mmCIF file of C-alpha atoms in Angstrom:
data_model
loop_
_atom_site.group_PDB
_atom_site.id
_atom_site.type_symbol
_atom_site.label_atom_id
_atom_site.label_comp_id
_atom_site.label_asym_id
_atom_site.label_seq_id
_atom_site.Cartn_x
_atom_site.Cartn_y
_atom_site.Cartn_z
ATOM 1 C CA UNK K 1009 -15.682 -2.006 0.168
ATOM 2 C CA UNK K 1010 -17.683 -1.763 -3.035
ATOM 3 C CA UNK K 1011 -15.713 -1.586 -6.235
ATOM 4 C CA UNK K 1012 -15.944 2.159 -6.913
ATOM 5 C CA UNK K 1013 -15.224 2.748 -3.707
ATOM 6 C CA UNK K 1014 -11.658 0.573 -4.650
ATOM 7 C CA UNK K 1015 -11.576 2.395 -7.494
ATOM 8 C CA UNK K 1016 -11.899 6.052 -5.873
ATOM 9 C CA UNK K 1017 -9.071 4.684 -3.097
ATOM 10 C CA UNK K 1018 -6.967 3.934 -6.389
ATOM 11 C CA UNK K 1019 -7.370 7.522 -7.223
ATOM 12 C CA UNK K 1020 -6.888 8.827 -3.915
ATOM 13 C CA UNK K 1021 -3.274 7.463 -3.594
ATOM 14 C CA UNK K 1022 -2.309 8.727 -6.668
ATOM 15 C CA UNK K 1023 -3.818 12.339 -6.335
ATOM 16 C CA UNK K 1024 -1.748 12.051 -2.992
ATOM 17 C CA UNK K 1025 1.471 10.788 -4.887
ATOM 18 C CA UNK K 1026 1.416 13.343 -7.610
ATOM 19 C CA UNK K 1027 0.283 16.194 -5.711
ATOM 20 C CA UNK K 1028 1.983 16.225 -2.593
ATOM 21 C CA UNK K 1029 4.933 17.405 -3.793
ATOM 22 C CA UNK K 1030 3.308 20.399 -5.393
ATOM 23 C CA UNK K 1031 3.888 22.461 -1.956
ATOM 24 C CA UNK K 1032 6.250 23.093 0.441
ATOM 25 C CA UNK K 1033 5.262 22.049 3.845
ATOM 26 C CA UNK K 1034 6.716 19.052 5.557
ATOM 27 C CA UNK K 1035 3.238 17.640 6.356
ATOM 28 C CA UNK K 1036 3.000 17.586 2.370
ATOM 29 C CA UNK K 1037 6.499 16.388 1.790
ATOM 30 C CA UNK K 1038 6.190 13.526 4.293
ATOM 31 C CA UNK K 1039 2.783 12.391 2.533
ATOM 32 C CA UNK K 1040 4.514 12.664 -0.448
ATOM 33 C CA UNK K 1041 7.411 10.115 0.584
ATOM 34 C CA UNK K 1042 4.887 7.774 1.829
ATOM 35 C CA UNK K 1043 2.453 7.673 -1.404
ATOM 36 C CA UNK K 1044 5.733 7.378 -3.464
ATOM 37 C CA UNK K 1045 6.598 3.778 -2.036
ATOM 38 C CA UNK K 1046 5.693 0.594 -3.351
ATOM 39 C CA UNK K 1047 4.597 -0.188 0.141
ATOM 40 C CA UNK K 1048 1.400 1.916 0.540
ATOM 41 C CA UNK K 1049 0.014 0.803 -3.115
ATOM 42 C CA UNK K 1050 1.121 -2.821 -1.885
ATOM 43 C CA UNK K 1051 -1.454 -2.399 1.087
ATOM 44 C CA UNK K 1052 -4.029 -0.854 -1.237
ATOM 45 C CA UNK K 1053 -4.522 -3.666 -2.991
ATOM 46 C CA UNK K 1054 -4.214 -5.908 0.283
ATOM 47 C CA UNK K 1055 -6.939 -4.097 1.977
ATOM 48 C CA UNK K 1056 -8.695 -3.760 -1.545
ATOM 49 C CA UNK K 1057 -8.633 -8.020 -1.614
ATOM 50 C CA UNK K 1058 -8.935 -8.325 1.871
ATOM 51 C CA UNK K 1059 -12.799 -6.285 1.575
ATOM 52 C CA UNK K 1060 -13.914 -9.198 -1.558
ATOM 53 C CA UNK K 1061 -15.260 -12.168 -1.261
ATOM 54 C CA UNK K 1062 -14.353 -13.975 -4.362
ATOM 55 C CA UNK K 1063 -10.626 -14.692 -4.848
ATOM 56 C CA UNK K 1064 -10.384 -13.712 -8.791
ATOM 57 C CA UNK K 1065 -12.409 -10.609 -8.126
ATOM 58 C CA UNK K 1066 -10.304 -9.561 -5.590
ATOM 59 C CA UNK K 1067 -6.886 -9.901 -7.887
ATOM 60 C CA UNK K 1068 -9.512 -8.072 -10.924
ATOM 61 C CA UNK K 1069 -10.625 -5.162 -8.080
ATOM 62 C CA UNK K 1070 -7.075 -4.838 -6.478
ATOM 63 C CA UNK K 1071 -5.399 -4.112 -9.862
ATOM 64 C CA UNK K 1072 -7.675 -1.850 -11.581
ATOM 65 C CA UNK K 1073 -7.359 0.454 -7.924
ATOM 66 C CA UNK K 1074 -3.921 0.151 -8.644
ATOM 67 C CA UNK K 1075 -4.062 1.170 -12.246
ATOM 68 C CA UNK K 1076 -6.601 4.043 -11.934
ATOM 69 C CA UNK K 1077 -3.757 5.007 -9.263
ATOM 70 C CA UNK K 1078 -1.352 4.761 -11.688
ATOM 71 C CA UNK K 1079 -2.923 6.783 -14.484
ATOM 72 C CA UNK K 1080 -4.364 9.825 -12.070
ATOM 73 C CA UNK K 1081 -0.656 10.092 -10.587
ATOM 74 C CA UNK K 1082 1.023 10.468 -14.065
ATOM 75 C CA UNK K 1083 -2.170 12.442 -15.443
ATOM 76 C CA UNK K 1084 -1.562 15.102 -12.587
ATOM 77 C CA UNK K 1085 2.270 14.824 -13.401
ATOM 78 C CA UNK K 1086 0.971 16.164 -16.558
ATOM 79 C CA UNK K 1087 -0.939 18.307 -15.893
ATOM 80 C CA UNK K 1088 0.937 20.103 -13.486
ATOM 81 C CA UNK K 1089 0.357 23.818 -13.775
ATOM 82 C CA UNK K 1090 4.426 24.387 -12.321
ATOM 83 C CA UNK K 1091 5.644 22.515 -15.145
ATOM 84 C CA UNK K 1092 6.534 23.968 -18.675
ATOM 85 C CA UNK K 1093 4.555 23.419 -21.464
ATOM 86 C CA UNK K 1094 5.262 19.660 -22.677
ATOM 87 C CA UNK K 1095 7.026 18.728 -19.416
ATOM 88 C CA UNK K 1096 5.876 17.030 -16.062
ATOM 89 C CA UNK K 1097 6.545 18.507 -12.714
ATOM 90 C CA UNK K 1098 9.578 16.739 -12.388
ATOM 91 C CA UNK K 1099 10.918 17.306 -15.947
ATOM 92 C CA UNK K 1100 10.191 14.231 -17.429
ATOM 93 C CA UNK K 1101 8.669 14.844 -21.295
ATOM 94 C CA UNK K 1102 5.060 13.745 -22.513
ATOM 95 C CA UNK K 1103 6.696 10.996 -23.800
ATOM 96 C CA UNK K 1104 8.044 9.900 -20.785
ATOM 97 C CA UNK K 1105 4.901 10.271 -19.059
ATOM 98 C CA UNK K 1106 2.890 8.019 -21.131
ATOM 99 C CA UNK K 1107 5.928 5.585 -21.400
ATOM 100 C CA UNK K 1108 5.963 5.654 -17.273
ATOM 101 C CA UNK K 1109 1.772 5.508 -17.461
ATOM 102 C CA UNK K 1110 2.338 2.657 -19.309
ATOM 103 C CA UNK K 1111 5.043 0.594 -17.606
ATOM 104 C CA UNK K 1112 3.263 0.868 -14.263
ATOM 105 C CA UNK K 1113 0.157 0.562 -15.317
ATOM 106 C CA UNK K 1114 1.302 -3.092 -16.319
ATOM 107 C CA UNK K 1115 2.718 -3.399 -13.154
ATOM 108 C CA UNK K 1116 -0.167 -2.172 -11.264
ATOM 109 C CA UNK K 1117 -1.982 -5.554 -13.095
ATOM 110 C CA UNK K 1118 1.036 -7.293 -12.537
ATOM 111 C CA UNK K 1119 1.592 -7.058 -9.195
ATOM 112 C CA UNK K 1120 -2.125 -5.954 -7.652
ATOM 113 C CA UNK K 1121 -3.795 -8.909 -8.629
ATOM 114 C CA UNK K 1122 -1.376 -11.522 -6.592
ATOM 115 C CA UNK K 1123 -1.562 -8.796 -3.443
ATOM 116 C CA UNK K 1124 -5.637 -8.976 -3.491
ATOM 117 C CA UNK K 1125 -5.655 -12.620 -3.467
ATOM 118 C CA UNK K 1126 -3.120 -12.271 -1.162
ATOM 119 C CA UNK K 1127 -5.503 -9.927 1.066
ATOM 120 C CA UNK K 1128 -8.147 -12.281 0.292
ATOM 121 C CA UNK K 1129 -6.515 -15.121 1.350
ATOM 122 C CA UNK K 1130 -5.261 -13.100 4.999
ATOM 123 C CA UNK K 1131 -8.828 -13.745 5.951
ATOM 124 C CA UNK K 1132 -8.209 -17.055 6.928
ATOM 125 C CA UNK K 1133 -8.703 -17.769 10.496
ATOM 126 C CA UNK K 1134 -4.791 -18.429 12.609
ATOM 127 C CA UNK K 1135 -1.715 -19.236 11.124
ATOM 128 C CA UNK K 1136 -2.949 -19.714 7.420
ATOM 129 C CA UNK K 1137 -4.144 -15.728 7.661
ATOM 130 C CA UNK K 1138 -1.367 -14.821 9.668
ATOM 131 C CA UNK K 1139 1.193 -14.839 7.022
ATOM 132 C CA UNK K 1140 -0.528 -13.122 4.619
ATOM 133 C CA UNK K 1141 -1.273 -10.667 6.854
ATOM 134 C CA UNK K 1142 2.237 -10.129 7.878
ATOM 135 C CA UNK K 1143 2.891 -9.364 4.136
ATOM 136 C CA UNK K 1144 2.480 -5.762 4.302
ATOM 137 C CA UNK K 1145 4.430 -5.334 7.426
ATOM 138 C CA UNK K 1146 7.271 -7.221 5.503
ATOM 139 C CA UNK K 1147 7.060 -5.241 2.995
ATOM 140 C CA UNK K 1148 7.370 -2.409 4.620
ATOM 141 C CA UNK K 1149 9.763 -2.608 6.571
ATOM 142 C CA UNK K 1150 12.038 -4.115 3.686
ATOM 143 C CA UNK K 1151 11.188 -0.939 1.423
ATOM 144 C CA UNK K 1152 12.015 1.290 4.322
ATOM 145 C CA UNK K 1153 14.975 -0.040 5.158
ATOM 146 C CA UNK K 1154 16.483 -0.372 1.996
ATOM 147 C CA UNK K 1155 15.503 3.432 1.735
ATOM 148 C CA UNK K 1156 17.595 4.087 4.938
ATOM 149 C CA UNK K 1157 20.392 2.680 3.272
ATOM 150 C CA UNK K 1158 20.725 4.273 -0.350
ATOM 151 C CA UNK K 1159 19.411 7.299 0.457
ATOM 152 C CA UNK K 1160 20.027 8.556 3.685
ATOM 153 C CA UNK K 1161 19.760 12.528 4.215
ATOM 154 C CA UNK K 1162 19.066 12.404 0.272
ATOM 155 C CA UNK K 1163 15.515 13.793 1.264
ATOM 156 C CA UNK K 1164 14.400 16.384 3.804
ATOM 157 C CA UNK K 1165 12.486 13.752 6.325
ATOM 158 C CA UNK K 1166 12.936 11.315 4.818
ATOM 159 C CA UNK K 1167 15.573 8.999 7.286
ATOM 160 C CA UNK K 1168 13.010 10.287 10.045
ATOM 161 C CA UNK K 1169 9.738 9.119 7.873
ATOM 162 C CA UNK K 1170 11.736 5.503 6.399
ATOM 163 C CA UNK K 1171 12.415 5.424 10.306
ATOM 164 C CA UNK K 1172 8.764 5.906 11.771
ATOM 165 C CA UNK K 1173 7.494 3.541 9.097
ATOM 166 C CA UNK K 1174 9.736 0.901 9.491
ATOM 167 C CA UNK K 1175 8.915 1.097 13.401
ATOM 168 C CA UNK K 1176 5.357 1.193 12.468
ATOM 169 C CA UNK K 1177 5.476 -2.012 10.492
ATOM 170 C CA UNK K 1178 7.021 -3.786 13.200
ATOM 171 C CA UNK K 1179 4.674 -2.835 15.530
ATOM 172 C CA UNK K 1180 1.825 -4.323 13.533
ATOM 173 C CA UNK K 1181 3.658 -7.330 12.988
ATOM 174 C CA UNK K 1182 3.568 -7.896 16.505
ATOM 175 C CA UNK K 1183 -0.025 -6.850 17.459
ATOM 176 C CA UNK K 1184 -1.152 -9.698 14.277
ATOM 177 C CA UNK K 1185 1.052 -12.205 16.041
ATOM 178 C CA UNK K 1186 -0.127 -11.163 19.339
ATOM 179 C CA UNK K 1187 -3.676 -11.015 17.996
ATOM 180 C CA UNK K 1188 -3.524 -14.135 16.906
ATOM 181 C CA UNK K 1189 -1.903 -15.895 19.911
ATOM 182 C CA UNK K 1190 -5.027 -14.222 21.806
ATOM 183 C CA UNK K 1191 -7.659 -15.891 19.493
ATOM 184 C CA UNK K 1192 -6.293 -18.755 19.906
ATOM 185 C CA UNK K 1193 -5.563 -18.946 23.909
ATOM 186 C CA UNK K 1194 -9.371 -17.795 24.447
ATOM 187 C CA UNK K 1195 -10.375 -20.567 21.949
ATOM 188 C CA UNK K 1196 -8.382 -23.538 23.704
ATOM 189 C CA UNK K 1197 -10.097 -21.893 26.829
ATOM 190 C CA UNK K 1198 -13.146 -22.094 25.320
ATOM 191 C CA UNK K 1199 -13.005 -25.475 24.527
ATOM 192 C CA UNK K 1200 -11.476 -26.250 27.699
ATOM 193 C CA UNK K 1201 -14.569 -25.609 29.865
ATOM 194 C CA UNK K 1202 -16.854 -26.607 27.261
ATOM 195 C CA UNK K 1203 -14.963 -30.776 27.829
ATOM 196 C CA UNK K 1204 -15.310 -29.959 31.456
ATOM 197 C CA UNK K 1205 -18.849 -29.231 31.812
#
């Protein structure tokens, strides 16, 4: 992944964040849950670090995605042609736009750069890999869960998309481990006929 590309993925997520909400359809709504956890900017900049080949360019790449995330989804907050002059979509002042710009925009720097090296470092072949690749399963199925629990039936779908995603993470644990435990049988097999001949 080249860096604009990164870059335009940073965007993406947040025109997805900000905008879903603008409409009323449960396709829209759902995105909009899923764009709004930490989870799904968490494997941005995973997949982001996992695409580089240098370890300090893949922290650098993975937090400026986040951050141009960061200030698209409060810049469409804005700019939101529901909202009333001065206010965001969600009633929040200018102020308060710019202040939340700001605070996650460190955070984006904050926390990106340690989950590209992280998805830099899940390249590593086995075990090493492994558990940085089970990172973003972790994570989501933490974030989801501890959405099932403080806010269930709060949101229209949302117990039923928490549910599905927290499924889904498992899941993908399981095909990395299983993955994994496959690469290595067919290597010891490998090497196993390789001594005998």
């Amino acid at each position: 992944m080249s860096i604009f590309l990164a870059l335009v993925a940073g965007a993406l997520i947040g025109a997805l964040g900000a905008l879903s909400g603008k409409f009323d359809t449960p396709i829209f709504h759902i995105t909009g849950l899923v764009f709004s956890g930490g989870w799904s900017w968490a494997c941005l900049a995973f997949l982001v670090g996992y695409t580089r080949r240098s370890k300090i360019e893949s922290a650098v790449v993975a937090s400026s995605a986040l951050a141009v995330g960061v200030v698209v989804y409060y810049t469409l907050k804005w700019l939101s042609p529901v909202a009333p002059i001065g206010m965001s979509a969600d009633g929040m002042e200018v102020e308060g736009v710019s202040s939340g710009m700001l605070a996650w925009g460190i955070a984006a720097f904050l926390f990106g750069a340690p989950m590209g090296l992280f998805g830099n470092l899940a390249r590593i072949p086995g075990i090493g890999g492994l558990l940085f690749r089970l990172l973003v399963p972790l994570i989501a199925f933490v974030e989801t869960s501890a959405r099932l629990r403080a806010e269930a039936g709060d949101a229209a779908f949302g117990d039923v998309t928490w549910g599905t995603i927290r499924v889904l993470a498992v899941l993908v644990a399981l095909a990395l481990v299983g993955h994994m435990v496959w690469q290595w049988a067919r290597s010891a097999r490998k090497g196993a006929s390789q001594a005998s001949s």
